mmCIF file of C-alpha atoms and ligand atoms in Angstrom:
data_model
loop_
_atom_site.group_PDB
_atom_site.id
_atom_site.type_symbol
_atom_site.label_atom_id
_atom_site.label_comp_id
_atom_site.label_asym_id
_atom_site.label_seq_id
_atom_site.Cartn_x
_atom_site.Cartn_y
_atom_site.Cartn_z
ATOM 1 C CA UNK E 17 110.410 82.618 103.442
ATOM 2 C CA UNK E 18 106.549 83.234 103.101
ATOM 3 C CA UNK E 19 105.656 86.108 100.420
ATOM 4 C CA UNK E 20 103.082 88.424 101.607
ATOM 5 C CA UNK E 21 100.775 89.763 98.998
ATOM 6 C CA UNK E 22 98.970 92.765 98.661
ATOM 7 C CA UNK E 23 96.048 92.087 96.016
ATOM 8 C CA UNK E 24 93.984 94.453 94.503
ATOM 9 C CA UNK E 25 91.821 93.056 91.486
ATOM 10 C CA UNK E 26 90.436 95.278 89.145
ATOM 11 C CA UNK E 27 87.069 95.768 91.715
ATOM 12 C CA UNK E 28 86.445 98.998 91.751
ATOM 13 C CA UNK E 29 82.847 99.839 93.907
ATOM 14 C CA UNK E 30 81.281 100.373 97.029
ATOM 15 C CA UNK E 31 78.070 100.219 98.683
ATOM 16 C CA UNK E 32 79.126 102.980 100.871
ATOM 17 C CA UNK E 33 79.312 106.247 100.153
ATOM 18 C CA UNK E 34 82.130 108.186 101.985
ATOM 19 C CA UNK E 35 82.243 111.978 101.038
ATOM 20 C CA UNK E 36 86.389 111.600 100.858
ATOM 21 C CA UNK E 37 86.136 108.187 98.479
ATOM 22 C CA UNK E 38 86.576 108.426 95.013
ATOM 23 C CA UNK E 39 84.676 105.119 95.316
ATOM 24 C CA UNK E 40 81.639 105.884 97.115
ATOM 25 C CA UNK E 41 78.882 103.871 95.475
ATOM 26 C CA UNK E 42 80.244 103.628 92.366
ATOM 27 C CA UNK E 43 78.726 100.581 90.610
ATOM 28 C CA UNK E 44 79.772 98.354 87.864
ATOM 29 C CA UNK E 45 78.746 96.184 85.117
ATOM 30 C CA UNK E 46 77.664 92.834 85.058
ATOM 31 C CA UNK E 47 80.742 92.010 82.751
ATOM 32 C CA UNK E 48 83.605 94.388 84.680
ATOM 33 C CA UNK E 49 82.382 92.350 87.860
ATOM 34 C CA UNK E 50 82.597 89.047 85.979
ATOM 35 C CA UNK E 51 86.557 90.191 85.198
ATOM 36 C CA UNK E 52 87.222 91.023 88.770
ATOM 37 C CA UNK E 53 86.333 87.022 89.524
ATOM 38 C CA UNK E 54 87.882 85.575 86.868
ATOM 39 C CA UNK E 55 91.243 87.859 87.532
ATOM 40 C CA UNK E 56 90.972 86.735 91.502
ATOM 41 C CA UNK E 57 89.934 83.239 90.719
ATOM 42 C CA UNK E 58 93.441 82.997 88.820
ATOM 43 C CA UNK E 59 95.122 84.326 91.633
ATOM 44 C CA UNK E 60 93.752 81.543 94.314
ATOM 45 C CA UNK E 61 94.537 78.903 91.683
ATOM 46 C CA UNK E 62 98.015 80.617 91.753
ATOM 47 C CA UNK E 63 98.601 80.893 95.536
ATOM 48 C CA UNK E 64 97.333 77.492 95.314
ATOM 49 C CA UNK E 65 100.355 75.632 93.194
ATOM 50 C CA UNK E 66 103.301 77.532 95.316
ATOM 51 C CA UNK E 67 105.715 75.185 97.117
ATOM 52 C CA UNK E 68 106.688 78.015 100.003
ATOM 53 C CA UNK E 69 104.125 80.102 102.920
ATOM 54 C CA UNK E 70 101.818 82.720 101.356
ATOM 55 C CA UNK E 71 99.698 85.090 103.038
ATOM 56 C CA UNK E 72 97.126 87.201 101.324
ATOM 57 C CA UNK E 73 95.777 90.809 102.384
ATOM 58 C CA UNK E 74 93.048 91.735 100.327
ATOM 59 C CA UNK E 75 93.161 95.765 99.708
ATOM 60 C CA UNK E 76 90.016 96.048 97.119
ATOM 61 C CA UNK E 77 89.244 99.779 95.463
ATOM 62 C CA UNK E 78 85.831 99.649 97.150
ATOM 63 C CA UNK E 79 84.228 97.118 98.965
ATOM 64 C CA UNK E 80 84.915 93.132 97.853
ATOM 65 C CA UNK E 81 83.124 91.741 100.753
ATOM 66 C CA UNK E 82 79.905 92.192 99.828
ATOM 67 C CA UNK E 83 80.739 90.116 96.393
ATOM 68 C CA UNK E 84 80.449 86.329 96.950
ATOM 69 C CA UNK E 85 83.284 85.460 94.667
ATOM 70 C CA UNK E 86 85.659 86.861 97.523
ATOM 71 C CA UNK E 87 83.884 85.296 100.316
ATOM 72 C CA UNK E 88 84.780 82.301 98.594
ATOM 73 C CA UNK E 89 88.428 82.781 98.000
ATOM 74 C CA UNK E 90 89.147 83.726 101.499
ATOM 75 C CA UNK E 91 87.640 80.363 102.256
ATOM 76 C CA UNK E 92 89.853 78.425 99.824
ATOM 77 C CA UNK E 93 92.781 80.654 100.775
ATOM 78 C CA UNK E 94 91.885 79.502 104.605
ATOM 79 C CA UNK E 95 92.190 75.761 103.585
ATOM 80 C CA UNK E 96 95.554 75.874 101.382
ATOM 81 C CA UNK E 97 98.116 74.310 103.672
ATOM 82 C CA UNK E 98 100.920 76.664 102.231
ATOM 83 C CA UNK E 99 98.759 79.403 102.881
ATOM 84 C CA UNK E 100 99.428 80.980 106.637
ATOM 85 C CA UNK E 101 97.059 84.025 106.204
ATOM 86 C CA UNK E 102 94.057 85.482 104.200
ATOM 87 C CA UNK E 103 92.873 88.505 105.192
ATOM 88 C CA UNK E 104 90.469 91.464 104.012
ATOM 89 C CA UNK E 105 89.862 95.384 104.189
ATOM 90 C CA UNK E 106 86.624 95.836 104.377
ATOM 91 C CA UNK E 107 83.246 98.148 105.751
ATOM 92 C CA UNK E 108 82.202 94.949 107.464
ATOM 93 C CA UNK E 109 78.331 95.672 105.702
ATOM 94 C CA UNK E 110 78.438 91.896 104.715
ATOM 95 C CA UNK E 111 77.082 88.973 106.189
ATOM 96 C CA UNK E 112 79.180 86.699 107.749
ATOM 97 C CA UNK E 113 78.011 83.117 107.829
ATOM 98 C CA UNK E 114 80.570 82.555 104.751
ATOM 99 C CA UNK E 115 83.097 82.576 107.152
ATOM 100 C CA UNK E 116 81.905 79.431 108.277
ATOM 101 C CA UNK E 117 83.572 77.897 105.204
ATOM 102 C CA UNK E 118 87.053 79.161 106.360
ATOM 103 C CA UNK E 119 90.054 77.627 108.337
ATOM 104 C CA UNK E 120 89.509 80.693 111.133
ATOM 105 C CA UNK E 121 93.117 80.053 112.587
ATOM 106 C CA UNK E 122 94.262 81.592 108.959
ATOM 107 C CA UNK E 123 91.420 83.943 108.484
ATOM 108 C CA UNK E 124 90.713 88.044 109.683
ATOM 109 C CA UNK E 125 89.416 90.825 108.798
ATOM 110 C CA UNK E 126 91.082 94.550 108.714
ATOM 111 C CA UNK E 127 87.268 96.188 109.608
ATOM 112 C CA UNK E 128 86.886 99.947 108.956
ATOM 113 C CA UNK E 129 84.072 101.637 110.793
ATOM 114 C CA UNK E 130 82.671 104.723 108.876
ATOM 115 C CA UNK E 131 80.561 107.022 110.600
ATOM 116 C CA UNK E 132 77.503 108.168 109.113
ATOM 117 C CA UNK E 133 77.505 104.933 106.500
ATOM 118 C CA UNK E 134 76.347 102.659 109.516
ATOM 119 C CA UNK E 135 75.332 103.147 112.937
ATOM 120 C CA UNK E 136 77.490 102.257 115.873
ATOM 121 C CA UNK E 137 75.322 99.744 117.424
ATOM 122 C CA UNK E 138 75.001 98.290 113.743
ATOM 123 C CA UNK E 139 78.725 98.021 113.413
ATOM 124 C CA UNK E 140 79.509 96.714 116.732
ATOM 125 C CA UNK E 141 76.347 93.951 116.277
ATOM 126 C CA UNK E 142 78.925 93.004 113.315
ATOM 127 C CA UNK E 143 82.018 92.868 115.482
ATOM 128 C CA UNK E 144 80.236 90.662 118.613
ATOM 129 C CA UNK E 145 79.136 88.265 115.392
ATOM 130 C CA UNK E 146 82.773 88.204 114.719
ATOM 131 C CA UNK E 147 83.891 87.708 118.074
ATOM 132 C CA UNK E 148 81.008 84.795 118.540
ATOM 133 C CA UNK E 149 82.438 82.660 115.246
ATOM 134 C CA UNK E 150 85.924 82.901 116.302
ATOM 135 C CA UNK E 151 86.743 85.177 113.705
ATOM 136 C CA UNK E 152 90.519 87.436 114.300
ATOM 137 C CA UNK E 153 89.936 91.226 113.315
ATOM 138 C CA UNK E 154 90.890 94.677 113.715
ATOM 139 C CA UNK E 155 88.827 97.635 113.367
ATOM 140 C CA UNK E 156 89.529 101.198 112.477
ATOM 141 C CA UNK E 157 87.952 104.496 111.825
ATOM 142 C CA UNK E 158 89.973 107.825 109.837
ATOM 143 C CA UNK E 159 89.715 110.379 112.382
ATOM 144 C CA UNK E 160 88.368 113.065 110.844
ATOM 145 C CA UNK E 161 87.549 116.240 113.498
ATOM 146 C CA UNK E 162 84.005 115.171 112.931
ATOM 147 C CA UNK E 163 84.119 111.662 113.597
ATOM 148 C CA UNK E 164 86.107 112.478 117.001
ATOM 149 C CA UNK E 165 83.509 112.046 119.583
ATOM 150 C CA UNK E 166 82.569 108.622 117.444
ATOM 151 C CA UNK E 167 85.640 107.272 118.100
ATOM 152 C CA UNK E 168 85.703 107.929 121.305
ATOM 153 C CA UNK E 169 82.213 105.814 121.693
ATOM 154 C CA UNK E 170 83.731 103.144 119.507
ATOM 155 C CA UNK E 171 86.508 102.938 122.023
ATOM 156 C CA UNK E 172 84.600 102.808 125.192
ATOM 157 C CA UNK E 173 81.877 99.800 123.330
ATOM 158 C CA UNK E 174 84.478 97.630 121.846
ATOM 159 C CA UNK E 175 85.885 94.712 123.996
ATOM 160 C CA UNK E 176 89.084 96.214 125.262
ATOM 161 C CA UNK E 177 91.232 93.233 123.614
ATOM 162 C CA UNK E 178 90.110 94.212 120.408
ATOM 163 C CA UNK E 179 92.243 96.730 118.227
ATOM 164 C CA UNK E 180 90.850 100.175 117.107
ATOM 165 C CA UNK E 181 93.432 101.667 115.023
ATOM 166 C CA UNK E 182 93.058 105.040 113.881
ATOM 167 C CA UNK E 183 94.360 106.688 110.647
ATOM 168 C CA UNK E 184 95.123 110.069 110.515
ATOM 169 C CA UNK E 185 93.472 112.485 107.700
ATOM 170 C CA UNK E 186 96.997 114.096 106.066
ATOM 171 C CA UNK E 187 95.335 115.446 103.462
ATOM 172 C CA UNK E 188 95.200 118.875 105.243
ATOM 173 C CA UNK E 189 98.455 119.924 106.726
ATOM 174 C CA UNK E 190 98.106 120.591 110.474
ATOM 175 C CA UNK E 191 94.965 119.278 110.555
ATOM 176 C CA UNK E 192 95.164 118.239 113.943
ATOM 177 C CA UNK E 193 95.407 120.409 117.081
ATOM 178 C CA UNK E 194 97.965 119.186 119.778
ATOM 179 C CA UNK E 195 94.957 117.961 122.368
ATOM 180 C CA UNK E 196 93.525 115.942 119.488
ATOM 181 C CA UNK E 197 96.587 114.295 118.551
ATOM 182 C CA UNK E 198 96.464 113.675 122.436
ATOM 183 C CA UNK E 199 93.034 111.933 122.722
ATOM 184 C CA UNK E 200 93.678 109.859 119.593
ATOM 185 C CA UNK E 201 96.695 108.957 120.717
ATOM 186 C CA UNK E 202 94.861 107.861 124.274
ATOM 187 C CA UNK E 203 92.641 105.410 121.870
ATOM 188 C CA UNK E 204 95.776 104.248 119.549
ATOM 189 C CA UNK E 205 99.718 104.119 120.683
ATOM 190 C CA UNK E 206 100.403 103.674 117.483
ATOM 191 C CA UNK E 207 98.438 106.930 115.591
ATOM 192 C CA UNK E 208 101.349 109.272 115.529
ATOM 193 C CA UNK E 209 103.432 106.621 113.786
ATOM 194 C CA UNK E 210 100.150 107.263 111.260
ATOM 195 C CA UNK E 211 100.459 110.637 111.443
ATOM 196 C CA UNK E 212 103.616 110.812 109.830
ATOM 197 C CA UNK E 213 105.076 110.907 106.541
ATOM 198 C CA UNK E 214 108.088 108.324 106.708
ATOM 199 C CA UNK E 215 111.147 109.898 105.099
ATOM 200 C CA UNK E 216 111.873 106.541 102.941
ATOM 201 C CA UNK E 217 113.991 106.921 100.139
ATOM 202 C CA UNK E 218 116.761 104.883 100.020
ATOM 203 C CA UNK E 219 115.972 102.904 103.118
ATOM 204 C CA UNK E 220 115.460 99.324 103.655
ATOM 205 C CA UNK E 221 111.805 98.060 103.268
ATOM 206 C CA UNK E 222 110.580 94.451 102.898
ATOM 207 C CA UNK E 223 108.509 95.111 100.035
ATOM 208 C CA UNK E 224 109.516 93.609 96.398
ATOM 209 C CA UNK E 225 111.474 90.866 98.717
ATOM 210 C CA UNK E 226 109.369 89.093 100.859
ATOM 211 C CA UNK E 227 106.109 91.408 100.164
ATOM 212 C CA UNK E 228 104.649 92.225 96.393
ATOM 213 C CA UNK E 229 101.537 94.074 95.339
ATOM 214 C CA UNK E 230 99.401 92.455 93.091
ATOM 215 C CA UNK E 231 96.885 93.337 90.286
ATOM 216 C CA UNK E 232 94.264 91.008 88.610
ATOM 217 C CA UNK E 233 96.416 90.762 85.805
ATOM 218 C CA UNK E 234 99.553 89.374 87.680
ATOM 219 C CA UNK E 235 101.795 92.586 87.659
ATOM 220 C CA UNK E 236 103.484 92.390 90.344
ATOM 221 C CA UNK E 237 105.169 95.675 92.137
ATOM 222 C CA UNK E 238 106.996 96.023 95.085
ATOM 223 C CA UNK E 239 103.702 98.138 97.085
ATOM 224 C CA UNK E 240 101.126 100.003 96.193
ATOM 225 C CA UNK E 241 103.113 102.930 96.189
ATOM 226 C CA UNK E 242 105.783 102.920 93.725
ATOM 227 C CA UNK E 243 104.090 102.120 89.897
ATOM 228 C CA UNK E 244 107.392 100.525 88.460
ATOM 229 C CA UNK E 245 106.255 96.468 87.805
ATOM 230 C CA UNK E 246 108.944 94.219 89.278
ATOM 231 C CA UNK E 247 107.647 91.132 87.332
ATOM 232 C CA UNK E 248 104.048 89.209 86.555
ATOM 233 C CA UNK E 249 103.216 86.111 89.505
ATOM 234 C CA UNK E 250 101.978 84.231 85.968
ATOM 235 C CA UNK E 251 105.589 83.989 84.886
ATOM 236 C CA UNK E 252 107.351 80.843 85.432
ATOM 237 C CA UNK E 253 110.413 82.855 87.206
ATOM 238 C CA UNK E 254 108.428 84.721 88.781
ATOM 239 C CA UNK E 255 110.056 84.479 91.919
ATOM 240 C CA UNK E 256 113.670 85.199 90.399
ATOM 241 C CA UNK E 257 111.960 89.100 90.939
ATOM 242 C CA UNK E 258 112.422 89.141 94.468
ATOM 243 C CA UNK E 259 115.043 90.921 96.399
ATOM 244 C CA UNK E 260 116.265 93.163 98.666
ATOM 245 C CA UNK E 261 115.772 96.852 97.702
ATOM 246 C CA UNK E 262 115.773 99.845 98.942
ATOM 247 C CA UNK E 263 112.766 102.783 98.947
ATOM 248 C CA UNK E 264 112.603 104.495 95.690
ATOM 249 C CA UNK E 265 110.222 107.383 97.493
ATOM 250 C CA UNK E 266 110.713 110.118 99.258
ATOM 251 C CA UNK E 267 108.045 109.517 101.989
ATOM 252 C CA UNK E 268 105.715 106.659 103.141
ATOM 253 C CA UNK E 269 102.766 107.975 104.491
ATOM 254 C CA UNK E 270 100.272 104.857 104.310
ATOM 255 C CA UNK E 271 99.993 101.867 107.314
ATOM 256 C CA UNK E 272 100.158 99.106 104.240
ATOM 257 C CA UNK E 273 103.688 100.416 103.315
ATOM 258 C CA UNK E 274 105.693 102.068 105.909
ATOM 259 C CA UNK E 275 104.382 99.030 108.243
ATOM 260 C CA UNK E 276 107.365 97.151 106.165
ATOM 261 C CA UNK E 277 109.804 99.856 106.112
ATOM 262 C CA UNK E 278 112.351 97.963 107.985
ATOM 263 C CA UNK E 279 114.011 101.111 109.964
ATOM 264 C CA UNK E 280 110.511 101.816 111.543
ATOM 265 C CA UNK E 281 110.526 97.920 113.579
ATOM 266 C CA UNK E 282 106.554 97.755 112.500
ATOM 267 C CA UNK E 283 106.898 94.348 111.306
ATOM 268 C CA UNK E 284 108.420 92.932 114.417
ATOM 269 C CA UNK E 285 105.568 94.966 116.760
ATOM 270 C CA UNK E 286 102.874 93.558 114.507
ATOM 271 C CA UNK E 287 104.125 89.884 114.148
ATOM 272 C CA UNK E 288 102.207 87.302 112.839
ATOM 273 C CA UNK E 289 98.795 90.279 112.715
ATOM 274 C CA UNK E 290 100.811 92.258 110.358
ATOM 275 C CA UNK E 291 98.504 91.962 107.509
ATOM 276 C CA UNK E 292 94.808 92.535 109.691
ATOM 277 C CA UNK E 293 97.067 95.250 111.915
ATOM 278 C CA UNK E 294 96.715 93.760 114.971
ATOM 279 C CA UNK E 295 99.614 94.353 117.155
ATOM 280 C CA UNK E 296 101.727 92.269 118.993
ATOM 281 C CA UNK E 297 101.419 93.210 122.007
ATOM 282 C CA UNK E 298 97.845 93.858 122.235
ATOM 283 C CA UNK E 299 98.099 89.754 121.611
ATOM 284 C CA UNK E 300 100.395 89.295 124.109
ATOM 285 C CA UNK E 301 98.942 91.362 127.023
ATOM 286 C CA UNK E 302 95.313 91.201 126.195
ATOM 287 C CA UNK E 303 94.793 87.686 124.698
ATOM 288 C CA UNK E 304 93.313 86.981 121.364
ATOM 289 C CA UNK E 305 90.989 89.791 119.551
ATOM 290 C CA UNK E 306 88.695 87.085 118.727
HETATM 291 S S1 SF4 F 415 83.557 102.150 102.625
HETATM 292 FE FE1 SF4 F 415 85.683 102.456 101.965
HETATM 293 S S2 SF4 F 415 85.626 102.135 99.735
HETATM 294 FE FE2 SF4 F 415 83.510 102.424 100.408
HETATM 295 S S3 SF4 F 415 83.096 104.605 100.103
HETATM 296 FE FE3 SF4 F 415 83.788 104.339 102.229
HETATM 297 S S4 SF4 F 415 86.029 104.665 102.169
HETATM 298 FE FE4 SF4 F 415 85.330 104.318 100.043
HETATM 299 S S1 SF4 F 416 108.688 102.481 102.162
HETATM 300 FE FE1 SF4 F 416 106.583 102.593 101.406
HETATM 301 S S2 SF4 F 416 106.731 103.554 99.357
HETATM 302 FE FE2 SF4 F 416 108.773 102.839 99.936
HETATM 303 S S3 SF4 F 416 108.938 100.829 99.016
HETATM 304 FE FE3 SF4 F 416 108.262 100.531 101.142
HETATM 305 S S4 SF4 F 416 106.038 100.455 101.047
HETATM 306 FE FE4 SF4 F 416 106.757 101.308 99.092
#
């Protein structure tokens, strides 16, 4: 079995400054910045001791890239043997010769493009640098109505074998006309599975069994979504947590969880890119995307 594990420390910032974050250039102190490292420090020591597979998706409040302390644990994540994957969500503003430091068959990046924070030709400078050190990534926009003709030029400028997945803004009900769920679709097959609330309750999903979400403190919970702790990854039975269980909520509206909801078949389409959201077939049919 190889646990997949959501982490999100108790980083909480962004350089960026997206009018829909909560996040958007929020700063911190020198000393809640020095707790984020220490927290994630524990957790690659951690990941480090287990006897079984691990794979890591890093899912930050904010932006963790630009923070050297998690350029560094991808790197040692990279070079764990038991470790098969260490990936990152992230604006992609950093530098990347860190990456240099990394085992780059276990390493990628989940790269969101945002519109108005960066420029196009900035961002895709950033993706050709990733392409040129052998680095595995997707990249994604949220396609708001403003952002539509920008994704469109993303499309056309990115290497065809690379990924642009799109997430759909459901925070306005019919948001989207029918011609626009058309064109988006044209850039990603997969954006009306992301334009759907999952009805979930009660139905098989992988999560609190062979996927956990974890904070800086160790609670562990089955995903982001659903609050109740399952256990701590500190504890010495910590593993005695997992098992099957089924979907305590009534939808699943996010990528990160309904991609495990086991009735959907995400996990099997996705494959071994499951945590950067690459597909499988875009592997299959158009090579590597790096
Ligand atoms: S880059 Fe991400 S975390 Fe930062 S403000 Fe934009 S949406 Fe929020
Ligand atoms: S379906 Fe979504 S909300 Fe339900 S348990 Fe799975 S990831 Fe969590």
């Amino acid at each position: 079995m190889t646990l997949s594990i959501l982490y999100r420390g108790p980083l909480s910032s962004c350089n960026y400054a997206c009018g829909y974050c909560p996040f958007a250039k929020r700063t911190e102190t020198a000393a809640e910045l020095a707790h984020d490292r220490d927290c994630l420090e524990r957790f690659v020591g951690w990941a480090d001791g287990r006897a079984y597979p691990v794979g890591v998706l890093f899912t930050p409040w904010g932006e963790a890239l630009v923070r050297r302390w998690y350029q560094d644990a991808l790197a040692a994540l990279t070079n764990m043997p038991n470790v098969v994957k260490a990936a990152i969500q992230t604006n992609l503003s950093c530098k990347l010769d860190w990456t240099d430091g990394c085992d780059k068959a276990k390493l990628a990046l989940w790269c969101t493009y945002h519109p108005g924070e960066t420029t196009r030709e900035r961002f895709l400078a950033k993706c050709r640098e990733l392409i040129e050190r052998g680095v595995r990534f997707s990249v994604g926009v949220v396609g708001l109505k403003d952002h539509l003709a920008e994704i469109a030029a993303l499309r056309a400028e990115l290497p065809p074998a690379v990924y642009l997945w799109v997430n759909a803004y459901k925070r306005e009900p019919d948001y989207y006309t029918p011609q626009m769920v058309d064109a988006l679709t044209a850039i990603d097959p997969l954006f009306p599975v992301n334009n759907t609330r999952h009805p979930s309750r009660g139905q098989p999903c992988r999560t609190g069994h062979t996927v956990v979400s974890v904070a800086g403190d160790g609670t562990a919970r089955r995903c982001h979504f659903v609050d109740t702790p399952i256990g701590n990854i500190y504890d010495a039975d910590f593993e005695s947590c997992l098992m099957p269980r089924p979907c305590p909520n009534a939808t699943c509206g996010c990528h990160i969880g309904y991609v495990h909801l086991q009735p959907l078949g995400l996990s099997e389409r996705f494959g071994a890119g499951v945590l950067e959201r690459v597909p499988l077939a875009r592997r299959a049919s158009e090579g590597p995307t790096s």
